[in-house]
CSV table of N, CA and C and ligand atoms in Angstrom, one decimal:
chain,number,residue,atom,x,y,z
A,24,MET,N,0.8,-1.2,0.0
A,24,MET,CA,0.0,0.0,0.0
A,24,MET,C,0.9,1.2,0.0
A,25,ILE,N,0.4,2.2,-0.8
A,25,ILE,CA,1.2,3.5,-0.9
A,25,ILE,C,0.5,4.5,0.0
A,26,PHE,N,1.3,5.1,0.9
A,26,PHE,CA,0.7,6.2,1.7
A,26,PHE,C,0.9,7.5,0.9
A,27,GLU,N,-0.1,8.4,1.0
A,27,GLU,CA,0.0,9.7,0.2
A,27,GLU,C,-0.3,10.8,1.2
A,28,THR,N,0.6,11.9,1.1
A,28,THR,CA,0.4,13.1,1.8
A,28,THR,C,0.8,14.2,0.9
A,29,SER,N,0.7,15.5,1.3
A,29,SER,CA,1.1,16.6,0.4
A,29,SER,C,1.7,17.7,1.2
A,30,THR,N,2.4,18.5,0.5
A,30,THR,CA,3.0,19.7,1.1
A,30,THR,C,3.0,20.8,0.0
A,31,GLN,N,3.2,22.1,0.5
A,31,GLN,CA,3.3,23.2,-0.4
A,31,GLN,C,4.7,23.8,-0.3
A,32,VAL,N,5.3,24.2,-1.5
A,32,VAL,CA,6.6,24.8,-1.4
A,32,VAL,C,6.4,26.3,-0.9
A,33,ARG,N,7.0,26.5,0.2
A,33,ARG,CA,6.8,27.9,0.9
A,33,ARG,C,8.0,28.7,0.6
A,34,PHE,N,7.9,30.0,1.0
A,34,PHE,CA,9.0,31.0,0.8
A,34,PHE,C,10.3,30.5,1.5
A,35,ALA,N,10.2,29.9,2.7
A,35,ALA,CA,11.4,29.5,3.4
A,35,ALA,C,12.1,28.3,2.8
A,36,HIS,N,11.4,27.7,1.8
A,36,HIS,CA,12.0,26.5,1.2
A,36,HIS,C,12.9,26.8,0.0
A,37,VAL,N,12.7,28.0,-0.6
A,37,VAL,CA,13.4,28.3,-1.9
A,37,VAL,C,14.6,29.2,-1.7
A,38,ASP,N,15.6,29.0,-2.7
A,38,ASP,CA,16.8,29.8,-2.6
A,38,ASP,C,16.7,31.0,-3.6
A,39,PRO,N,17.7,31.8,-3.8
A,39,PRO,CA,17.6,33.0,-4.7
A,39,PRO,C,17.4,32.5,-6.1
A,40,ALA,N,17.7,31.3,-6.4
A,40,ALA,CA,17.5,30.8,-7.8
A,40,ALA,C,16.0,30.5,-8.0
A,41,GLY,N,15.2,30.5,-6.9
A,41,GLY,CA,13.8,30.3,-7.1
A,41,GLY,C,13.4,28.9,-7.0
A,42,ILE,N,14.3,28.0,-6.7
A,42,ILE,CA,13.9,26.6,-6.6
A,42,ILE,C,14.2,26.1,-5.2
A,43,VAL,N,13.6,24.9,-4.8
A,43,VAL,CA,13.8,24.4,-3.5
A,43,VAL,C,15.3,24.1,-3.2
A,44,PHE,N,15.7,24.6,-2.1
A,44,PHE,CA,17.1,24.4,-1.6
A,44,PHE,C,17.1,23.0,-1.1
A,45,TYR,N,18.0,22.1,-1.5
A,45,TYR,CA,17.8,20.7,-1.3
A,45,TYR,C,17.7,20.2,0.2
A,46,PRO,N,18.4,20.9,1.1
A,46,PRO,CA,18.2,20.4,2.5
A,46,PRO,C,16.7,20.5,3.0
A,47,ARG,N,16.0,21.5,2.4
A,47,ARG,CA,14.6,21.7,2.8
A,47,ARG,C,13.8,20.5,2.4
A,48,TYR,N,14.2,19.8,1.3
A,48,TYR,CA,13.5,18.6,0.9
A,48,TYR,C,13.6,17.5,2.0
A,49,PHE,N,14.7,17.5,2.7
A,49,PHE,CA,14.9,16.5,3.7
A,49,PHE,C,13.9,16.7,4.9
A,50,GLU,N,13.7,18.0,5.1
A,50,GLU,CA,12.7,18.3,6.2
A,50,GLU,C,11.3,17.9,5.7
A,51,MET,N,11.0,18.1,4.4
A,51,MET,CA,9.7,17.7,3.9
A,51,MET,C,9.6,16.2,3.9
A,52,VAL,N,10.7,15.5,3.6
A,52,VAL,CA,10.6,14.0,3.7
A,52,VAL,C,10.3,13.6,5.1
A,53,ASN,N,11.0,14.2,6.1
A,53,ASN,CA,10.7,13.8,7.5
A,53,ASN,C,9.3,14.1,7.9
A,54,GLY,N,8.7,15.2,7.4
A,54,GLY,CA,7.3,15.6,7.7
A,54,GLY,C,6.4,14.5,7.1
A,55,ALA,N,6.7,14.0,5.9
A,55,ALA,CA,5.9,13.0,5.3
A,55,ALA,C,5.9,11.7,6.1
A,56,VAL,N,7.1,11.4,6.5
A,56,VAL,CA,7.3,10.1,7.3
A,56,VAL,C,6.5,10.3,8.6
A,57,GLU,N,6.5,11.5,9.2
A,57,GLU,CA,5.8,11.8,10.4
A,57,GLU,C,4.3,11.6,10.1
A,58,ASP,N,3.8,12.1,9.0
A,58,ASP,CA,2.4,11.9,8.6
A,58,ASP,C,2.1,10.4,8.5
A,59,TRP,N,3.0,9.7,7.8
A,59,TRP,CA,2.8,8.2,7.6
A,59,TRP,C,2.6,7.5,9.0
A,60,PHE,N,3.5,7.8,9.9
A,60,PHE,CA,3.4,7.2,11.2
A,60,PHE,C,2.1,7.5,11.9
A,61,ALA,N,1.7,8.8,11.9
A,61,ALA,CA,0.5,9.3,12.6
A,61,ALA,C,-0.8,8.8,11.9
A,62,GLN,N,-0.8,8.9,10.6
A,62,GLN,CA,-2.1,8.7,9.9
A,62,GLN,C,-2.3,7.3,9.4
A,63,SER,N,-1.2,6.5,9.3
A,63,SER,CA,-1.3,5.2,8.7
A,63,SER,C,-0.8,4.1,9.6
A,64,LEU,N,0.2,4.4,10.4
A,64,LEU,CA,0.7,3.3,11.3
A,64,LEU,C,0.2,3.4,12.7
A,65,GLY,N,-0.6,4.5,13.0
A,65,GLY,CA,-1.3,4.6,14.3
A,65,GLY,C,-0.3,5.0,15.4
A,66,ALA,N,0.8,5.6,15.1
A,66,ALA,CA,1.7,6.1,16.2
A,66,ALA,C,2.3,7.5,15.8
A,67,SER,N,1.7,8.5,16.3
A,67,SER,CA,2.3,9.8,16.0
A,67,SER,C,3.7,9.9,16.6
A,68,PHE,N,4.5,10.9,16.1
A,68,PHE,CA,5.9,11.0,16.7
A,68,PHE,C,5.8,11.4,18.2
A,69,LYS,N,4.7,12.1,18.6
A,69,LYS,CA,4.6,12.3,20.0
A,69,LYS,C,4.4,11.0,20.8
A,70,THR,N,3.5,10.2,20.3
A,70,THR,CA,3.3,8.9,20.9
A,70,THR,C,4.6,8.1,20.9
A,71,MET,N,5.3,8.1,19.8
A,71,MET,CA,6.6,7.3,19.8
A,71,MET,C,7.7,7.9,20.7
A,72,HIS,N,8.0,9.1,20.4
A,72,HIS,CA,9.2,9.7,21.1
A,72,HIS,C,8.9,10.0,22.6
A,73,ILE,N,7.8,10.7,22.8
A,73,ILE,CA,7.5,11.2,24.2
A,73,ILE,C,6.9,10.1,25.1
A,74,ASP,N,5.9,9.4,24.5
A,74,ASP,CA,5.2,8.4,25.3
A,74,ASP,C,5.9,7.1,25.3
A,75,GLY,N,6.4,6.7,24.1
A,75,GLY,CA,6.9,5.3,23.9
A,75,GLY,C,8.4,5.2,24.2
A,76,GLY,N,9.1,6.3,24.1
A,76,GLY,CA,10.6,6.2,24.3
A,76,GLY,C,11.4,5.6,23.2
A,77,TYR,N,10.8,5.6,22.0
A,77,TYR,CA,11.6,5.2,20.8
A,77,TYR,C,11.5,6.2,19.7
A,78,GLY,N,12.6,6.2,18.9
A,78,GLY,CA,12.8,7.1,17.8
A,78,GLY,C,13.0,6.3,16.5
A,79,THR,N,13.0,7.1,15.4
A,79,THR,CA,13.2,6.4,14.1
A,79,THR,C,14.2,7.1,13.3
A,80,PRO,N,15.5,7.1,13.7
A,80,PRO,CA,16.5,7.7,13.0
A,80,PRO,C,16.7,7.1,11.6
A,81,THR,N,17.2,7.9,10.7
A,81,THR,CA,17.5,7.5,9.3
A,81,THR,C,18.9,7.1,9.3
A,82,VAL,N,19.2,5.9,8.8
A,82,VAL,CA,20.6,5.4,8.7
A,82,VAL,C,21.1,5.4,7.3
A,83,LYS,N,20.1,5.5,6.3
A,83,LYS,CA,20.6,5.6,4.9
A,83,LYS,C,19.5,6.4,4.1
A,84,LEU,N,20.1,7.3,3.3
A,84,LEU,CA,19.2,8.2,2.5
A,84,LEU,C,19.8,8.4,1.1
A,85,GLU,N,19.2,7.8,0.1
A,85,GLU,CA,19.8,7.9,-1.3
A,85,GLU,C,18.7,8.6,-2.1
A,86,VAL,N,19.1,9.8,-2.6
A,86,VAL,CA,18.1,10.7,-3.2
A,86,VAL,C,18.5,11.0,-4.7
A,87,THR,N,17.6,11.0,-5.5
A,87,THR,CA,17.8,11.5,-6.9
A,87,THR,C,16.8,12.7,-7.1
A,88,PHE,N,17.4,13.8,-7.5
A,88,PHE,CA,16.6,15.0,-7.7
A,88,PHE,C,16.2,15.0,-9.2
A,89,LEU,N,15.0,14.9,-9.5
A,89,LEU,CA,14.6,14.7,-10.9
A,89,LEU,C,14.2,15.9,-11.6
A,90,SER,N,13.6,16.9,-10.9
A,90,SER,CA,13.2,18.2,-11.6
A,90,SER,C,12.9,19.2,-10.4
A,91,PRO,N,13.1,20.5,-10.8
A,91,PRO,CA,13.0,21.5,-9.7
A,91,PRO,C,11.6,21.8,-9.3
A,92,SER,N,11.5,22.2,-8.0
A,92,SER,CA,10.2,22.7,-7.5
A,92,SER,C,10.3,24.2,-7.2
A,93,ARG,N,9.2,24.9,-7.4
A,93,ARG,CA,9.2,26.4,-7.2
A,93,ARG,C,8.2,26.8,-6.2
A,94,LEU,N,8.4,28.0,-5.7
A,94,LEU,CA,7.5,28.6,-4.7
A,94,LEU,C,6.0,28.5,-5.1
A,95,GLY,N,5.2,28.0,-4.2
A,95,GLY,CA,3.8,27.8,-4.4
A,95,GLY,C,3.4,26.5,-5.0
A,96,ASP,N,4.4,25.7,-5.4
A,96,ASP,CA,4.1,24.3,-6.0
A,96,ASP,C,3.4,23.5,-4.9
A,97,GLU,N,2.4,22.8,-5.3
A,97,GLU,CA,1.7,21.8,-4.5
A,97,GLU,C,2.3,20.4,-4.8
A,98,LEU,N,2.9,19.8,-3.8
A,98,LEU,CA,3.6,18.5,-4.1
A,98,LEU,C,2.9,17.4,-3.4
A,99,THR,N,2.7,16.3,-4.1
A,99,THR,CA,2.2,15.1,-3.5
A,99,THR,C,3.4,14.2,-3.2
A,100,ILE,N,3.3,13.6,-2.0
A,100,ILE,CA,4.4,12.8,-1.5
A,100,ILE,C,3.9,11.4,-1.3
A,101,ARG,N,4.5,10.4,-1.9
A,101,ARG,CA,4.1,9.0,-1.8
A,101,ARG,C,5.1,8.2,-1.1
A,102,ILE,N,4.7,7.4,-0.1
A,102,ILE,CA,5.7,6.6,0.7
A,102,ILE,C,5.3,5.1,0.5
A,103,THR,N,6.2,4.4,0.0
A,103,THR,CA,6.0,2.9,-0.2
A,103,THR,C,7.0,2.1,0.7
A,104,PRO,N,6.5,1.4,1.7
A,104,PRO,CA,7.4,0.6,2.4
A,104,PRO,C,7.8,-0.7,1.6
A,105,ARG,N,9.1,-0.9,1.5
A,105,ARG,CA,9.6,-2.0,0.7
A,105,ARG,C,10.1,-3.2,1.4
A,106,VAL,N,10.8,-3.0,2.5
A,106,VAL,CA,11.4,-4.2,3.2
A,106,VAL,C,11.3,-3.9,4.7
A,107,LEU,N,10.8,-4.9,5.4
A,107,LEU,CA,10.8,-4.7,6.9
A,107,LEU,C,11.7,-5.7,7.5
A,108,GLY,N,12.7,-5.1,8.3
A,108,GLY,CA,13.7,-6.0,9.0
A,108,GLY,C,13.3,-6.1,10.4
A,109,ARG,N,14.2,-6.6,11.2
A,109,ARG,CA,13.9,-6.8,12.6
A,109,ARG,C,13.7,-5.4,13.3
A,110,THR,N,14.7,-4.5,13.0
A,110,THR,CA,14.6,-3.2,13.6
A,110,THR,C,14.6,-2.1,12.5
A,111,SER,N,14.8,-2.5,11.3
A,111,SER,CA,14.8,-1.5,10.2
A,111,SER,C,13.6,-1.5,9.3
A,112,CYS,N,13.5,-0.5,8.5
A,112,CYS,CA,12.4,-0.5,7.5
A,112,CYS,C,12.9,0.3,6.3
A,113,HIS,N,12.9,-0.3,5.1
A,113,HIS,CA,13.3,0.4,3.9
A,113,HIS,C,12.0,1.0,3.2
A,114,ILE,N,12.1,2.3,3.0
A,114,ILE,CA,10.9,2.9,2.3
A,114,ILE,C,11.4,3.7,1.1
A,115,ASN,N,10.5,3.8,0.1
A,115,ASN,CA,10.7,4.6,-1.1
A,115,ASN,C,9.8,5.8,-1.0
A,116,VAL,N,10.3,7.0,-1.3
A,116,VAL,CA,9.6,8.3,-1.2
A,116,VAL,C,9.7,9.0,-2.5
A,117,VAL,N,8.5,9.4,-3.1
A,117,VAL,CA,8.5,10.1,-4.3
A,117,VAL,C,7.7,11.4,-4.2
A,118,PHE,N,8.3,12.5,-4.6
A,118,PHE,CA,7.6,13.8,-4.7
A,118,PHE,C,7.1,14.0,-6.1
A,119,THR,N,5.9,14.4,-6.3
A,119,THR,CA,5.3,14.7,-7.6
A,119,THR,C,4.5,16.0,-7.6
A,120,GLY,N,4.6,16.7,-8.6
A,120,GLY,CA,3.7,17.9,-8.8
A,120,GLY,C,3.4,18.2,-10.2
A,121,GLU,N,2.1,18.5,-10.5
A,121,GLU,CA,1.7,18.7,-11.9
A,121,GLU,C,2.2,17.6,-12.8
A,122,GLY,N,2.1,16.4,-12.4
A,122,GLY,CA,2.5,15.2,-13.2
A,122,GLY,C,3.9,15.0,-13.4
A,123,ARG,N,4.7,15.8,-12.7
A,123,ARG,CA,6.2,15.7,-12.9
A,123,ARG,C,6.8,15.2,-11.6
A,124,ASP,N,7.6,14.1,-11.7
A,124,ASP,CA,8.3,13.7,-10.5
A,124,ASP,C,9.5,14.7,-10.2
A,125,ARG,N,9.6,15.0,-8.9
A,125,ARG,CA,10.6,16.0,-8.5
A,125,ARG,C,11.8,15.3,-7.7
A,126,LEU,N,11.5,14.3,-7.0
A,126,LEU,CA,12.5,13.7,-6.1
A,126,LEU,C,12.1,12.2,-5.9
A,127,ASN,N,13.2,11.3,-5.8
A,127,ASN,CA,12.9,9.9,-5.5
A,127,ASN,C,14.0,9.6,-4.5
A,128,ALA,N,13.5,9.0,-3.3
A,128,ALA,CA,14.5,8.7,-2.2
A,128,ALA,C,14.2,7.3,-1.7
A,129,ASP,N,15.3,6.6,-1.6
A,129,ASP,CA,15.3,5.3,-0.9
A,129,ASP,C,15.9,5.5,0.5
A,130,ILE,N,15.2,5.1,1.5
A,130,ILE,CA,15.5,5.5,2.9
A,130,ILE,C,15.4,4.3,3.7
A,131,VAL,N,16.4,4.2,4.7
A,131,VAL,CA,16.3,3.1,5.7
A,131,VAL,C,16.1,3.8,7.1
A,132,LEU,N,15.0,3.5,7.7
A,132,LEU,CA,14.7,3.9,9.1
A,132,LEU,C,15.0,2.8,10.0
A,133,VAL,N,15.4,3.2,11.3
A,133,VAL,CA,15.6,2.2,12.3
A,133,VAL,C,14.8,2.6,13.5
A,134,CYS,N,14.2,1.6,14.1
A,134,CYS,CA,13.5,1.8,15.4
A,134,CYS,C,14.6,1.8,16.5
A,135,MET,N,14.7,2.8,17.2
A,135,MET,CA,15.8,3.0,18.2
A,135,MET,C,15.2,3.3,19.6
A,136,ASP,N,15.8,2.6,20.6
A,136,ASP,CA,15.4,2.9,22.0
A,136,ASP,C,16.1,4.2,22.4
A,137,LEU,N,15.3,5.2,22.8
A,137,LEU,CA,15.9,6.5,23.2
A,137,LEU,C,16.6,6.5,24.5
A,138,ASN,N,16.5,5.4,25.3
A,138,ASN,CA,17.3,5.4,26.5
A,138,ASN,C,18.7,5.0,26.3
A,139,ASP,N,18.9,4.0,25.5
A,139,ASP,CA,20.3,3.5,25.2
A,139,ASP,C,20.8,3.8,23.8
A,140,HIS,N,19.9,4.4,23.0
A,140,HIS,CA,20.3,4.8,21.6
A,140,HIS,C,20.8,3.5,20.8
A,141,LYS,N,20.1,2.4,21.0
A,141,LYS,CA,20.4,1.2,20.3
A,141,LYS,C,19.1,0.8,19.5
A,142,ALA,N,19.4,0.1,18.4
A,142,ALA,CA,18.2,-0.4,17.7
A,142,ALA,C,17.4,-1.4,18.5
A,143,ARG,N,16.1,-1.3,18.3
A,143,ARG,CA,15.2,-2.3,19.0
A,143,ARG,C,14.1,-2.7,18.1
A,144,PRO,N,13.6,-3.9,18.2
A,144,PRO,CA,12.5,-4.4,17.3
A,144,PRO,C,11.3,-3.4,17.3
A,145,TRP,N,10.7,-3.3,16.1
A,145,TRP,CA,9.5,-2.5,16.0
A,145,TRP,C,8.5,-3.0,17.0
A,146,PRO,N,7.7,-2.1,17.6
A,146,PRO,CA,6.6,-2.6,18.5
A,146,PRO,C,5.6,-3.4,17.6
A,147,ASP,N,5.0,-4.4,18.1
A,147,ASP,CA,4.2,-5.3,17.3
A,147,ASP,C,3.1,-4.6,16.5
A,148,PHE,N,2.5,-3.6,17.1
A,148,PHE,CA,1.4,-3.0,16.4
A,148,PHE,C,1.8,-2.2,15.2
A,149,ILE,N,3.1,-1.6,15.3
A,149,ILE,CA,3.6,-0.9,14.1
A,149,ILE,C,4.1,-2.0,13.1
A,150,ARG,N,4.8,-3.0,13.6
A,150,ARG,CA,5.3,-4.1,12.7
A,150,ARG,C,4.1,-4.6,11.8
A,151,GLU,N,3.0,-4.9,12.5
A,151,GLU,CA,1.8,-5.5,11.7
A,151,GLU,C,1.3,-4.6,10.7
A,152,LYS,N,1.3,-3.3,11.0
A,152,LYS,CA,0.8,-2.3,10.0
A,152,LYS,C,1.7,-2.2,8.8
A,153,ILE,N,3.1,-2.1,9.1
A,153,ILE,CA,4.0,-1.9,8.0
A,153,ILE,C,4.0,-3.2,7.2
A,154,ALA,N,4.0,-4.4,7.8
A,154,ALA,CA,4.0,-5.6,7.1
A,154,ALA,C,2.8,-5.7,6.1
A,155,ALA,N,1.7,-5.2,6.5
A,155,ALA,CA,0.5,-5.2,5.7
A,155,ALA,C,0.6,-4.3,4.5
A,156,GLN,N,1.5,-3.3,4.6
A,156,GLN,CA,1.6,-2.3,3.5
A,156,GLN,C,2.8,-2.6,2.6
A,157,LEU,N,3.6,-3.6,2.8
A,157,LEU,CA,4.8,-3.8,2.0
A,157,LEU,C,4.5,-4.0,0.5
A,158,VAL,N,5.3,-3.3,-0.3
A,158,VAL,CA,5.1,-3.4,-1.8
A,158,VAL,C,6.5,-3.7,-2.3
A,159,GLU,N,6.6,-4.9,-3.0
A,159,GLU,CA,8.0,-5.3,-3.5
A,159,GLU,C,8.4,-4.2,-4.6
A,160,ALA,N,9.7,-3.9,-4.6
A,160,ALA,CA,10.3,-3.0,-5.5
A,160,ALA,C,10.2,-3.6,-6.9
A,161,PRO,N,10.0,-2.8,-8.0
A,161,PRO,CA,9.9,-3.4,-9.3
A,161,PRO,C,11.3,-4.0,-9.7
A,162,SER,N,11.3,-5.0,-10.4
A,162,SER,CA,12.6,-5.7,-10.8
A,162,SER,C,13.4,-4.7,-11.7
A,163,GLN,N,14.7,-4.7,-11.6
A,163,GLN,CA,15.6,-3.8,-12.3
A,163,GLN,C,15.8,-4.3,-13.8
A,164,ALA,N,15.5,-5.6,-14.0
A,164,ALA,CA,15.8,-6.2,-15.3
A,164,ALA,C,14.9,-5.6,-16.4
B,227,BCA,C1,20.4,3.8,14.6
B,227,BCA,C2,21.6,3.1,15.3
B,227,BCA,C3,21.5,3.4,16.8
B,227,BCA,C4,21.6,1.6,15.0
B,227,BCA,O1,22.8,1.1,15.5
B,227,BCA,P1,22.8,-0.3,16.3
B,227,BCA,O2,21.9,-0.2,17.5
B,227,BCA,O3,24.2,-0.7,16.5
B,227,BCA,O4,22.0,-1.3,15.3
B,227,BCA,P2,22.5,-2.0,14.0
B,227,BCA,O5,23.8,-1.5,13.4
B,227,BCA,O6,22.4,-3.5,14.2
B,227,BCA,O7,21.4,-1.6,12.9
B,227,BCA,C5,20.1,-1.8,13.1
B,227,BCA,C6,19.4,-2.1,11.8
B,227,BCA,O8,19.6,-1.1,10.9
B,227,BCA,C7,20.2,-1.6,9.7
B,227,BCA,N1,21.2,-0.7,9.2
B,227,BCA,C8,22.1,0.0,9.9
B,227,BCA,N2,22.8,0.8,9.0
B,227,BCA,C9,22.3,0.6,7.8
B,227,BCA,C10,22.6,1.1,6.5
B,227,BCA,N3,23.6,2.0,6.3
B,227,BCA,N4,21.9,0.7,5.5
B,227,BCA,C11,20.9,-0.3,5.6
B,227,BCA,N5,20.6,-0.8,6.8
B,227,BCA,C12,21.3,-0.4,7.9
B,227,BCA,C13,20.8,-2.9,10.1
B,227,BCA,O9,20.9,-3.8,9.1
B,227,BCA,C14,19.8,-3.4,11.2
B,227,BCA,O10,18.6,-3.9,10.5
B,227,BCA,P3,17.7,-5.1,11.0
B,227,BCA,O11,18.3,-6.4,10.5
B,227,BCA,O12,16.4,-4.9,10.4
B,227,BCA,O13,17.6,-5.1,12.5
B,227,BCA,C15,23.0,3.7,14.7
B,227,BCA,O14,23.1,3.2,13.4
B,227,BCA,C16,23.0,5.2,14.7
B,227,BCA,O15,22.9,5.9,15.7
B,227,BCA,N6,23.1,5.8,13.5
B,227,BCA,C17,23.1,7.2,13.3
B,227,BCA,C18,21.7,7.7,13.0
B,227,BCA,C19,21.6,9.2,12.8
B,227,BCA,O16,22.3,10.0,13.5
B,227,BCA,N7,20.9,9.6,11.7
B,227,BCA,C20,20.7,11.0,11.3
B,227,BCA,C21,19.9,11.8,12.3
B,227,BCA,S1,18.5,11.0,12.8
B,227,BCA,C22,17.2,12.0,12.3
B,227,BCA,O17,17.4,13.0,11.7
B,227,BCA,C23,15.8,11.7,12.8
B,227,BCA,C24,14.8,11.8,11.9
B,227,BCA,C25,13.5,11.5,12.3
B,227,BCA,C26,13.3,11.1,13.6
B,227,BCA,O18,12.1,10.8,14.0
B,227,BCA,C27,14.4,10.9,14.4
B,227,BCA,C28,15.6,11.2,14.0
């Protein structure tokens, strides 16, 4: 299952060239992951970090920037979970606007215990939700 959310390119996102300054995309990616957890996995970041004592740091982030985004653009962000490990989860994130892909990111998140900062297995209720949403990556051949 593909989770979908959206964002708008705001004044603070763009550089003097008029296009999104790439670090701002990383914040948008994190915002989309936050929406995915809250709206689709049943665990807001407040529930996870403050109440549950676990975080979801990114350990790998591979991004291809496909076309620029400009002030005022409405972007659709799609998250597809690809692989669920014991403590990790591989997701694919695509930003699209007006039928044009802007960014494609392959990301590995890890469930981490905030007390000892070590990886720990996903809580069962999150694991079950992610497992039900997994979509195999298309074959490269
Ligand atoms: C997350 C870690 C504590 C995990 O370390 P360990 O406890 O030693 O665990 P491991 O090394 O065994 O790795 C755990 C899993 O991650 C996987 N892993 C670790 N590194 C990688 C890479 N590079 N690629 C793929 N998979 C990886 C590993 O295979 C394990 O997978 P499972 O088999 O599914 O269990 C440690 O890797 C770490 O601290 N890394 C730095 C993380 C970091 O600083 N990231 C940038 C900032 S985090 C951030 O911005 C953020 C965003 C959003 C938030 O909500 C919170 C934080």
